[in-house]
């Protein structure tokens, strides 16, 4: 085992996605999994296959398509990531996980059972002896199917260390190859958590041949600090999510751990396999697909993370960037402020710039992006990388279209009732027009869309912001909604077993913010409609998830 290498285990698609409000379609999960593989994560926890048939199918597709080397990839290329599926400690869950991950070149089953007194007593209603027995049986069962088995004692942060050493030792005997130590409720402090990991490494029988992993939650804002304390104590796998999304206050964020290990190499002396220049792009993709915005002051990936507003800072930056900048924006893939294209740039220049940003589009999509770029260039003098990203993401991040926006007109202001007239094209190509009033132009547009689509949707979240500075900036909108759905669209939570309805995120960008708002809303509705079995439009362009990476 290389002791200077820290494995990055990404659980954006499982712990991140399980958080209420982040549910993704299987096509989006596949696209995110591809981005994670490009980012260079070692393990992708692709989901909780027992949650629903759709979840199982999503993990199976990721295992088959992202968990295998690309055809023609030489021996020197990176191996495909390990694809992992989560399972509670019961045979049905483990079978579902195996059914899904076995299609990967390197499959892993991750099973867990709680070990803290409070969880054993009130959640599991099991005695500690029965917990140990179940761990033995279920780790052995998982191992009989899959050589690579990870075991997590849930709520380890509040478990008795002596009991943990014993349970973990039994899990190792039963075949566990990775032991993941979760601070499930984000309760511990860095000092405590580091001590817990050191104790496990010192006192667990058989630990020498297993990898110790850390998994921390951010309820007290200590997730990254705790994960790093665990790494300092000897853990060599860290479980993270992009943008830190996850249950309640979220999980340890990938970008924070990776950039700390990178920026403070002199202290940690540890490597990861991450291509840091892919961080910003992956962060945007996760935010756009989940509809969960990144707070502006979020470390590494927030829109202000590299902004130097105060005059004194700007002065220092002009003299030497190290005065206030500990990382270069380029290192995380941010070069968004540079002027890239003008009104007269051609299709080839656009394609080259898109490739630089990591978008390798099919010719038909380049043509569509070029048309949209020309329209934007007529409205906006300066087009930056940030604009190009928003433009192309508005195109490639759209789900399969069941309804598409064909026209929108609004009247609003102080002199009357805000009214919107919307024209949509439906799955069979027919156009429908509807006018509606609302409390404002966005509300009126959403009312008109609802009337045509005929779905009862509740808007849970609406966010809008300008992509760049300047009055002619593109506006980006993300929304999250819930629609009345049947049981087939519900899923079971891995941790509390509760069944909850899915939510759907949508993204739209346009110089007209009402148009951007309508696009985002329709994108989210389309995801719901597609999941509910509506046919997509016949003339649909290649869906994002099926585009070559
Ligand atoms: O937080 C937690 O305990 C988990 C486990 C399933 C690893 O997510
Ligand atoms: Zn967790």
Coordinates of C-alpha atoms and ligand atoms in Angstrom, one line a residue:
X1 CA 0.0 0.0 0.0
X2 CA 1.4 3.4 -1.0
X3 CA 1.2 5.3 2.3
X4 CA 1.7 8.7 0.7
X5 CA -1.4 8.4 -1.5
X6 CA -4.9 9.3 -0.3
X7 CA -7.8 7.7 -2.2
X8 CA -10.6 10.0 -3.1
X9 CA -13.9 8.2 -2.7
X10 CA -16.6 10.4 -4.1
X11 CA -20.2 9.9 -2.8
X12 CA -21.9 12.8 -4.5
X13 CA -24.1 10.4 -6.3
X14 CA -25.1 8.6 -3.1
X15 CA -24.8 10.6 0.1
X16 CA -25.0 13.8 -1.9
X17 CA -27.9 12.7 -3.9
X18 CA -29.8 11.1 -1.1
X19 CA -30.2 14.4 0.6
X20 CA -33.7 15.6 0.1
X21 CA -33.8 18.0 -2.8
X22 CA -30.9 16.8 -4.8
X23 CA -32.4 13.9 -6.8
X24 CA -30.9 13.4 -10.2
X25 CA -32.1 11.4 -13.2
X26 CA -30.1 8.4 -14.3
X27 CA -28.9 10.2 -17.4
X28 CA -27.6 13.1 -15.2
X29 CA -25.9 10.7 -12.8
X30 CA -24.1 9.0 -15.7
X31 CA -22.9 12.4 -16.9
X32 CA -21.7 13.4 -13.4
X33 CA -20.0 10.0 -13.1
X34 CA -18.1 10.7 -16.3
X35 CA -17.0 14.0 -15.0
X36 CA -15.9 12.4 -11.7
X37 CA -13.8 9.9 -13.7
X38 CA -12.2 12.8 -15.7
X39 CA -11.6 14.5 -12.4
X40 CA -9.6 11.4 -11.4
X41 CA -11.5 10.1 -8.3
X42 CA -10.5 6.6 -7.2
X43 CA -13.9 5.4 -6.2
X44 CA -17.4 6.5 -7.3
X45 CA -20.1 5.5 -4.9
X46 CA -22.7 5.5 -7.6
X47 CA -25.9 5.1 -5.5
X48 CA -28.0 3.0 -3.2
X49 CA -29.4 0.3 -5.6
X50 CA -32.0 -1.0 -3.2
X51 CA -33.7 2.5 -3.0
X52 CA -35.7 1.9 -6.2
X53 CA -35.5 0.0 -9.5
X54 CA -34.5 3.3 -11.1
X55 CA -31.6 3.7 -8.7
X56 CA -30.4 0.2 -9.4
X57 CA -30.5 0.8 -13.1
X58 CA -28.6 4.1 -12.7
X59 CA -25.8 2.4 -10.8
X60 CA -25.7 -0.5 -13.3
X61 CA -25.2 1.9 -16.2
X62 CA -22.5 3.8 -14.4
X63 CA -20.7 0.5 -13.6
X64 CA -21.0 -0.7 -17.2
X65 CA -20.1 2.6 -18.9
X66 CA -17.8 4.5 -16.5
X67 CA -16.4 1.6 -14.6
X68 CA -14.6 0.0 -17.6
X69 CA -11.6 1.3 -19.6
X70 CA -12.6 3.2 -22.7
X71 CA -12.2 1.1 -25.8
X72 CA -8.8 1.7 -27.3
X73 CA -7.4 3.2 -24.1
X74 CA -3.7 2.1 -23.8
X75 CA -2.2 0.3 -20.9
X76 CA -0.7 3.5 -19.7
X77 CA -4.0 5.3 -19.3
X78 CA -5.5 5.6 -15.8
X79 CA -7.6 2.6 -14.7
X80 CA -11.4 3.2 -14.6
X81 CA -12.6 4.1 -11.1
X82 CA -13.8 1.5 -8.7
X83 CA -17.7 1.6 -8.8
X84 CA -19.3 1.1 -5.4
X85 CA -22.9 0.5 -4.4
X86 CA -24.3 1.1 -0.9
X87 CA -26.2 -1.6 1.0
X88 CA -27.7 -1.9 4.4
X89 CA -26.6 -5.0 6.3
X90 CA -29.2 -7.3 4.8
X91 CA -29.1 -9.8 2.0
X92 CA -31.7 -8.1 -0.3
X93 CA -29.7 -4.8 -0.2
X94 CA -26.4 -6.6 -0.8
X95 CA -27.9 -8.6 -3.7
X96 CA -29.2 -5.3 -5.3
X97 CA -25.8 -3.7 -4.9
X98 CA -24.0 -6.6 -6.4
X99 CA -26.5 -6.8 -9.3
X100 CA -25.7 -3.2 -10.1
X101 CA -21.9 -3.0 -9.6
X102 CA -20.8 -6.3 -11.0
X103 CA -20.7 -4.8 -14.5
X104 CA -17.6 -2.7 -13.5
X105 CA -14.1 -3.9 -14.0
X106 CA -13.5 -3.1 -10.3
X107 CA -16.8 -3.4 -8.3
X108 CA -17.2 -2.7 -4.6
X109 CA -20.0 -3.4 -2.2
X110 CA -20.2 -1.0 0.8
X111 CA -22.3 -2.2 3.6
X112 CA -23.0 -0.5 7.0
X113 CA -24.6 -1.0 10.4
X114 CA -24.8 1.4 13.3
X115 CA -22.6 0.8 16.3
X116 CA -23.4 3.7 18.7
X117 CA -25.5 3.0 21.8
X118 CA -28.2 5.4 20.7
X119 CA -28.5 3.9 17.2
X120 CA -28.4 0.3 18.3
X121 CA -31.0 0.9 21.0
X122 CA -33.5 3.1 19.3
X123 CA -33.0 2.7 15.6
X124 CA -31.9 -0.9 15.2
X125 CA -33.5 -2.2 18.5
X126 CA -30.6 -4.7 18.6
X127 CA -28.2 -5.8 21.3
X128 CA -24.5 -5.1 20.7
X129 CA -23.9 -8.9 20.4
X130 CA -26.5 -9.2 17.6
X131 CA -25.0 -6.2 15.8
X132 CA -21.6 -8.0 15.8
X133 CA -23.2 -11.2 14.5
X134 CA -25.0 -9.3 11.8
X135 CA -21.8 -7.6 10.7
X136 CA -20.0 -11.0 10.5
X137 CA -22.8 -12.5 8.5
X138 CA -23.4 -9.7 6.1
X139 CA -19.7 -8.8 5.4
X140 CA -19.1 -12.4 4.7
X141 CA -22.1 -12.6 2.4
X142 CA -20.9 -9.5 0.5
X143 CA -17.5 -11.0 0.3
X144 CA -18.9 -14.2 -1.2
X145 CA -20.1 -12.0 -4.1
X146 CA -17.4 -9.4 -4.4
X147 CA -13.7 -9.4 -3.4
X148 CA -13.8 -5.7 -2.6
X149 CA -16.0 -5.0 0.5
X150 CA -16.2 -1.8 2.5
X151 CA -17.8 -1.8 5.9
X152 CA -18.9 1.3 7.9
X153 CA -19.9 1.3 11.5
X154 CA -22.6 4.0 11.2
X155 CA -22.3 6.8 13.9
X156 CA -18.8 5.7 14.7
X157 CA -18.2 9.2 16.0
X158 CA -20.5 8.5 19.0
X159 CA -19.6 4.8 19.4
X160 CA -17.6 3.3 22.2
X161 CA -14.0 2.9 20.8
X162 CA -13.4 -0.5 22.5
X163 CA -16.6 -1.8 20.9
X164 CA -15.6 -0.3 17.5
X165 CA -12.2 -2.1 17.6
X166 CA -14.0 -5.4 18.2
X167 CA -16.6 -4.9 15.5
X168 CA -14.1 -3.8 13.0
X169 CA -11.8 -6.7 13.8
X170 CA -14.7 -9.1 13.1
X171 CA -15.5 -7.3 9.9
X172 CA -11.9 -7.8 8.8
X173 CA -12.1 -11.5 9.6
X174 CA -15.3 -11.7 7.5
X175 CA -13.6 -10.2 4.5
X176 CA -13.8 -6.4 4.7
X177 CA -11.0 -4.8 2.7
X178 CA -11.8 -1.1 3.6
X179 CA -13.1 0.1 6.9
X180 CA -14.8 3.4 6.7
X181 CA -15.3 5.5 9.9
X182 CA -18.2 7.8 9.7
X183 CA -19.0 10.8 11.9
X184 CA -22.6 10.4 10.7
X185 CA -24.1 13.3 12.6
X186 CA -21.1 15.7 12.4
X187 CA -20.6 15.7 16.2
X188 CA -16.9 15.2 16.8
X189 CA -14.1 17.8 16.9
X190 CA -10.9 17.4 14.8
X191 CA -8.9 16.4 17.9
X192 CA -11.4 13.7 18.9
X193 CA -11.8 12.4 15.4
X194 CA -8.0 12.2 14.8
X195 CA -7.7 10.3 18.1
X196 CA -10.5 7.9 17.1
X197 CA -8.7 7.0 13.9
X198 CA -5.3 6.7 15.6
X199 CA -7.0 4.4 18.2
X200 CA -8.6 2.2 15.5
X201 CA -5.2 1.9 13.7
X202 CA -3.5 1.0 16.9
X203 CA -6.0 -1.5 18.5
X204 CA -8.0 -3.2 15.8
X205 CA -6.8 -6.8 15.2
X206 CA -5.9 -7.4 11.5
X207 CA -6.0 -3.6 10.6
X208 CA -2.5 -3.7 8.9
X209 CA -3.9 -5.2 5.7
X210 CA -7.0 -3.0 5.4
X211 CA -7.4 0.6 4.3
X212 CA -8.9 3.0 6.8
X213 CA -11.3 5.6 5.4
X214 CA -13.0 8.7 6.9
X215 CA -16.5 10.0 6.2
X216 CA -17.5 13.2 8.0
X217 CA -20.6 15.4 8.0
X218 CA -20.7 19.1 8.4
X219 CA -23.3 19.8 11.1
X220 CA -20.8 21.9 13.1
X221 CA -18.9 23.1 10.1
X222 CA -16.1 20.7 10.9
X223 CA -16.4 18.1 8.2
X224 CA -13.2 19.1 6.3
X225 CA -11.2 19.7 9.5
X226 CA -12.3 16.3 10.9
X227 CA -11.5 14.5 7.6
X228 CA -8.0 16.1 7.5
X229 CA -7.4 15.1 11.1
X230 CA -8.4 11.5 10.2
X231 CA -5.9 11.6 7.3
X232 CA -3.2 13.0 9.6
X233 CA -3.8 10.1 11.9
X234 CA -3.3 7.6 9.1
X235 CA -6.6 7.2 7.1
X236 CA -5.8 6.8 3.4
X237 CA -9.2 7.1 1.9
X238 CA -11.5 10.1 2.3
X239 CA -15.2 10.2 1.4
X240 CA -16.3 13.4 -0.1
X241 CA -18.9 15.1 -2.2
X242 CA -18.6 17.8 -4.8
X243 CA -19.6 21.2 -3.4
X244 CA -20.0 19.4 0.0
X245 CA -23.7 18.5 -0.8
X246 CA -25.3 15.8 1.4
X247 CA -27.7 15.1 4.2
X248 CA -28.5 18.1 6.4
X249 CA -25.5 20.4 6.5
X250 CA -23.7 18.2 4.0
X251 CA -20.6 16.0 3.7
X252 CA -16.9 16.8 3.5
X253 CA -16.3 18.7 0.3
X254 CA -14.0 17.2 -2.3
X255 CA -12.5 20.5 -3.4
X256 CA -11.7 21.6 0.1
X257 CA -9.8 18.3 1.0
X258 CA -8.1 18.0 -2.3
X259 CA -6.9 21.7 -2.4
X260 CA -5.8 21.6 1.2
X261 CA -3.6 18.5 0.5
X262 CA -2.4 20.2 -2.7
X263 CA -1.8 23.7 -1.3
X264 CA -0.3 22.5 2.0
X265 CA 1.8 19.6 0.6
X266 CA 4.7 20.6 2.8
X267 CA 2.6 19.8 5.9
X268 CA 0.8 16.7 4.7
X269 CA 3.3 15.2 2.3
X270 CA 0.4 13.4 0.6
X271 CA -0.8 13.0 -3.0
X272 CA -4.2 12.4 -4.6
X273 CA -5.0 11.4 -8.2
X274 CA -7.2 14.5 -8.8
X275 CA -6.7 16.7 -11.8
X276 CA -7.5 19.9 -10.0
X277 CA -8.2 21.8 -13.2
X278 CA -11.4 19.9 -13.5
X279 CA -12.7 21.0 -10.1
X280 CA -14.6 24.2 -11.2
X281 CA -16.3 22.5 -14.1
X282 CA -17.4 19.5 -12.1
X283 CA -18.7 21.8 -9.4
X284 CA -20.9 23.7 -11.9
X285 CA -22.2 20.5 -13.4
X286 CA -23.3 19.2 -10.0
X287 CA -24.9 22.5 -9.1
X288 CA -26.7 22.8 -12.4
X289 CA -28.0 19.2 -12.4
X290 CA -29.0 19.1 -8.7
X291 CA -30.4 22.7 -8.7
X292 CA -28.5 23.3 -5.5
X293 CA -26.6 26.6 -5.9
X294 CA -23.1 27.1 -4.5
X295 CA -22.9 29.8 -1.9
X296 CA -20.8 32.7 -3.2
X297 CA -18.3 32.6 -0.4
X298 CA -17.9 28.8 -0.6
X299 CA -14.2 27.8 -0.3
X300 CA -12.6 27.0 -3.7
X301 CA -15.7 26.9 -5.9
X302 CA -17.8 29.9 -4.7
X303 CA -18.1 32.8 -7.2
X304 CA -16.3 35.1 -4.7
X305 CA -13.6 32.6 -3.8
X306 CA -11.0 34.3 -6.0
X307 CA -12.6 37.8 -6.2
X308 CA -10.6 40.6 -4.6
X309 CA -13.0 43.4 -4.0
X310 CA -11.4 45.5 -1.4
X311 CA -9.1 48.2 -2.7
X312 CA -6.3 47.3 -0.4
X313 CA -6.5 43.7 -1.7
X314 CA -6.5 44.8 -5.3
X315 CA -3.5 46.9 -4.8
X316 CA -1.6 44.0 -3.2
X317 CA -2.7 41.6 -6.0
X318 CA -1.4 44.0 -8.6
X319 CA 2.0 44.1 -6.9
X320 CA 2.2 40.3 -6.4
X321 CA -0.7 37.8 -6.6
X322 CA 0.7 35.9 -3.6
X323 CA -0.1 38.8 -1.3
X324 CA -3.7 37.7 -1.0
X325 CA -4.0 34.5 -3.2
X326 CA -2.9 31.2 -1.8
X327 CA -4.0 29.3 -4.9
X328 CA -4.1 30.3 -8.5
X329 CA -7.7 30.3 -10.0
X330 CA -6.3 28.4 -13.0
X331 CA -5.3 25.5 -10.7
X332 CA -8.9 24.7 -10.1
X333 CA -9.9 25.4 -13.7
X334 CA -11.1 28.9 -13.3
X335 CA -10.0 31.3 -16.1
X336 CA -13.5 32.7 -16.5
X337 CA -12.7 36.4 -16.7
X338 CA -10.5 36.3 -19.8
X339 CA -12.0 37.7 -23.0
X340 CA -12.1 34.9 -25.4
X341 CA -14.2 35.6 -28.4
X342 CA -15.6 38.5 -30.4
X343 CA -18.6 39.0 -32.6
X344 CA -16.7 37.9 -35.7
X345 CA -15.1 34.7 -34.3
X346 CA -15.9 31.6 -36.4
X347 CA -17.3 28.2 -35.7
X348 CA -13.8 26.7 -35.5
X349 CA -12.7 29.2 -32.8
X350 CA -15.8 28.4 -30.8
X351 CA -15.2 24.7 -31.0
X352 CA -11.6 25.1 -29.9
X353 CA -12.6 27.2 -26.9
X354 CA -15.3 24.8 -26.0
X355 CA -12.8 21.9 -26.1
X356 CA -10.4 24.0 -23.9
X357 CA -13.3 24.1 -21.4
X358 CA -13.7 20.4 -21.6
X359 CA -16.8 20.2 -23.9
X360 CA -16.2 17.9 -26.8
X361 CA -19.5 18.3 -28.6
X362 CA -20.9 16.3 -31.5
X363 CA -20.9 18.4 -34.8
X364 CA -24.7 19.0 -34.6
X365 CA -24.3 20.4 -31.1
X366 CA -21.4 22.6 -32.1
X367 CA -23.7 24.0 -34.8
X368 CA -26.4 24.7 -32.3
X369 CA -24.0 26.2 -29.8
X370 CA -22.6 28.4 -32.7
X371 CA -26.1 29.7 -33.6
X372 CA -26.7 30.6 -29.9
X373 CA -23.3 32.1 -29.6
X374 CA -24.0 34.4 -32.6
X375 CA -27.3 35.5 -31.0
X376 CA -25.5 36.3 -27.7
X377 CA -22.7 38.2 -29.5
X378 CA -25.4 40.4 -31.0
X379 CA -26.6 41.3 -27.5
X380 CA -23.3 41.3 -25.5
X381 CA -20.1 43.0 -26.6
X382 CA -17.7 40.9 -24.6
X383 CA -18.0 37.2 -24.4
X384 CA -15.9 35.4 -21.7
X385 CA -15.3 31.8 -20.8
X386 CA -18.0 32.2 -18.1
X387 CA -20.5 33.2 -20.8
X388 CA -19.5 30.3 -23.0
X389 CA -19.9 27.9 -20.1
X390 CA -23.3 29.2 -19.3
X391 CA -24.4 29.1 -22.9
X392 CA -23.2 25.5 -23.6
X393 CA -24.4 24.3 -20.2
X394 CA -27.9 25.7 -20.9
X395 CA -27.7 23.5 -24.0
X396 CA -26.1 20.3 -22.8
X397 CA -27.6 20.2 -19.3
X398 CA -31.1 20.1 -20.6
X399 CA -32.8 16.8 -20.0
X400 CA -34.6 15.1 -22.7
X401 CA -37.3 17.5 -23.8
X402 CA -40.9 16.5 -23.5
X403 CA -42.0 20.1 -23.9
X404 CA -39.8 22.8 -25.4
X405 CA -40.1 26.6 -25.1
X406 CA -41.1 28.0 -28.4
X407 CA -42.0 31.6 -27.4
X408 CA -42.5 33.8 -24.4
X409 CA -43.8 37.3 -23.9
X410 CA -44.4 39.1 -20.7
X411 CA -45.9 42.4 -19.6
X412 CA -45.1 43.6 -16.1
X413 CA -44.4 46.7 -14.1
X414 CA -46.5 49.0 -11.8
X415 CA -49.3 49.6 -14.3
X416 CA -51.3 46.4 -14.4
X417 CA -51.3 42.7 -13.7
X418 CA -48.1 40.8 -14.7
X419 CA -49.1 38.6 -17.6
X420 CA -47.2 36.0 -19.5
X421 CA -48.0 34.3 -22.8
X422 CA -46.2 31.1 -23.4
X423 CA -45.9 28.9 -26.5
X424 CA -44.7 25.3 -25.9
X425 CA -44.1 22.5 -28.3
X426 CA -45.3 19.2 -27.0
X427 CA -44.1 15.6 -27.4
X428 CA -46.0 15.0 -30.6
X429 CA -44.8 18.3 -32.1
X430 CA -48.1 20.3 -31.6
X431 CA -47.9 23.8 -30.3
X432 CA -50.0 25.1 -27.4
X433 CA -50.3 28.7 -26.3
X434 CA -51.5 29.9 -23.0
X435 CA -51.7 33.3 -21.2
X436 CA -51.7 33.7 -17.4
X437 CA -51.4 36.3 -14.8
X438 CA -49.3 36.1 -11.7
X439 CA -47.8 38.0 -8.8
X440 CA -44.8 38.9 -11.1
X441 CA -43.6 37.9 -14.6
X442 CA -41.9 34.7 -13.5
X443 CA -44.9 33.5 -11.6
X444 CA -47.1 34.4 -14.6
X445 CA -44.8 32.5 -16.9
X446 CA -44.8 29.4 -14.6
X447 CA -48.6 29.6 -14.3
X448 CA -48.9 29.5 -18.1
X449 CA -46.4 26.6 -18.4
X450 CA -48.3 24.6 -15.7
X451 CA -51.6 25.2 -17.6
X452 CA -50.1 23.7 -20.8
X453 CA -48.2 20.9 -19.3
X454 CA -51.0 19.9 -16.9
X455 CA -48.8 19.0 -14.0
X456 CA -49.3 20.1 -10.4
X457 CA -45.8 21.2 -9.4
X458 CA -44.6 23.1 -6.4
X459 CA -41.5 25.3 -6.7
X460 CA -39.2 24.5 -3.8
X461 CA -36.3 26.8 -4.7
X462 CA -35.5 29.5 -7.2
X463 CA -32.1 31.1 -7.6
X464 CA -30.9 33.7 -10.1
X465 CA -27.6 35.3 -10.6
X466 CA -25.5 37.2 -13.2
X467 CA -22.8 35.1 -14.9
X468 CA -20.4 38.1 -15.4
X469 CA -20.3 41.7 -14.4
X470 CA -22.0 44.3 -16.6
X471 CA -25.6 45.3 -17.4
X472 CA -25.6 43.0 -20.5
X473 CA -24.7 39.9 -18.5
X474 CA -26.3 36.5 -19.0
X475 CA -28.6 35.5 -16.2
X476 CA -28.4 32.0 -14.8
X477 CA -31.4 30.4 -13.1
X478 CA -31.6 27.2 -11.1
X479 CA -34.8 25.8 -9.7
X480 CA -35.9 22.8 -7.8
X481 CA -39.5 21.5 -7.8
X482 CA -41.6 18.7 -6.6
X483 CA -44.5 17.3 -8.7
X484 CA -47.3 15.0 -7.7
X485 CA -46.1 11.6 -8.6
X486 CA -46.9 8.0 -8.2
X487 CA -45.1 5.4 -6.1
X488 CA -42.8 4.4 -8.9
X489 CA -41.0 7.7 -8.5
X490 CA -40.4 7.4 -4.8
X491 CA -37.3 6.1 -3.1
X492 CA -36.2 4.7 0.2
X493 CA -33.5 6.4 2.3
X494 CA -30.5 4.2 3.1
X495 CA -30.2 5.5 6.6
X496 CA -33.7 6.0 8.0
X497 CA -35.6 3.7 5.7
X498 CA -38.2 6.5 5.0
X499 CA -39.8 6.7 1.6
X500 CA -39.8 10.2 0.1
X501 CA -40.9 11.8 -3.2
X502 CA -38.2 12.9 -5.6
X503 CA -37.4 16.5 -6.5
X504 CA -36.2 17.7 -9.8
X505 CA -33.6 20.5 -10.6
X506 CA -33.5 22.6 -13.7
X507 CA -31.0 25.1 -15.2
X508 CA -31.5 27.9 -17.7
X509 CA -29.3 30.8 -19.0
X510 CA -30.3 33.8 -21.2
X511 CA -29.7 37.5 -21.4
X512 CA -33.4 37.8 -20.6
X513 CA -33.9 36.6 -17.1
X514 CA -37.6 35.7 -17.6
X515 CA -36.6 33.5 -20.5
X516 CA -33.8 31.9 -18.3
X517 CA -36.4 31.3 -15.6
X518 CA -38.9 29.7 -17.9
X519 CA -36.1 27.5 -19.4
X520 CA -35.0 26.4 -15.9
X521 CA -38.6 25.6 -14.9
X522 CA -39.3 23.6 -18.0
X523 CA -36.0 21.7 -17.7
X524 CA -37.1 20.5 -14.2
X525 CA -40.6 19.7 -15.4
X526 CA -39.2 17.7 -18.4
X527 CA -37.1 15.6 -16.0
X528 CA -40.2 14.8 -14.0
X529 CA -42.2 14.1 -17.1
X530 CA -39.5 11.9 -18.5
X531 CA -39.2 9.9 -15.3
X532 CA -43.0 9.6 -15.2
X533 CA -42.8 7.9 -18.6
X534 CA -43.9 10.7 -21.0
X535 CA -42.4 10.3 -24.5
X536 CA -39.6 12.8 -25.4
X537 CA -39.9 14.9 -28.5
X538 CA -39.2 13.0 -31.7
X539 CA -36.7 15.5 -33.2
X540 CA -34.6 15.5 -30.0
X541 CA -30.9 16.2 -30.2
X542 CA -28.5 13.7 -28.6
X543 CA -29.2 13.9 -24.8
X544 CA -26.3 15.2 -22.8
X545 CA -25.6 12.0 -21.0
X546 CA -25.2 10.1 -24.3
X547 CA -22.7 12.6 -25.7
X548 CA -19.1 11.5 -26.0
X549 CA -17.0 12.7 -23.0
Ligands
LIG1 O1 -22.9 9.1 7.3 C1 -22.9 7.9 7.3 O2 -22.8 7.2 8.3 C2 -23.1 7.2 6.0 C3 -22.8 5.8 6.0 C4 -23.7 5.0 5.1 C5 -21.4 5.5 5.6 O3 -23.3 7.9 5.0
LIG2 ZN1 -22.9 10.0 5.3

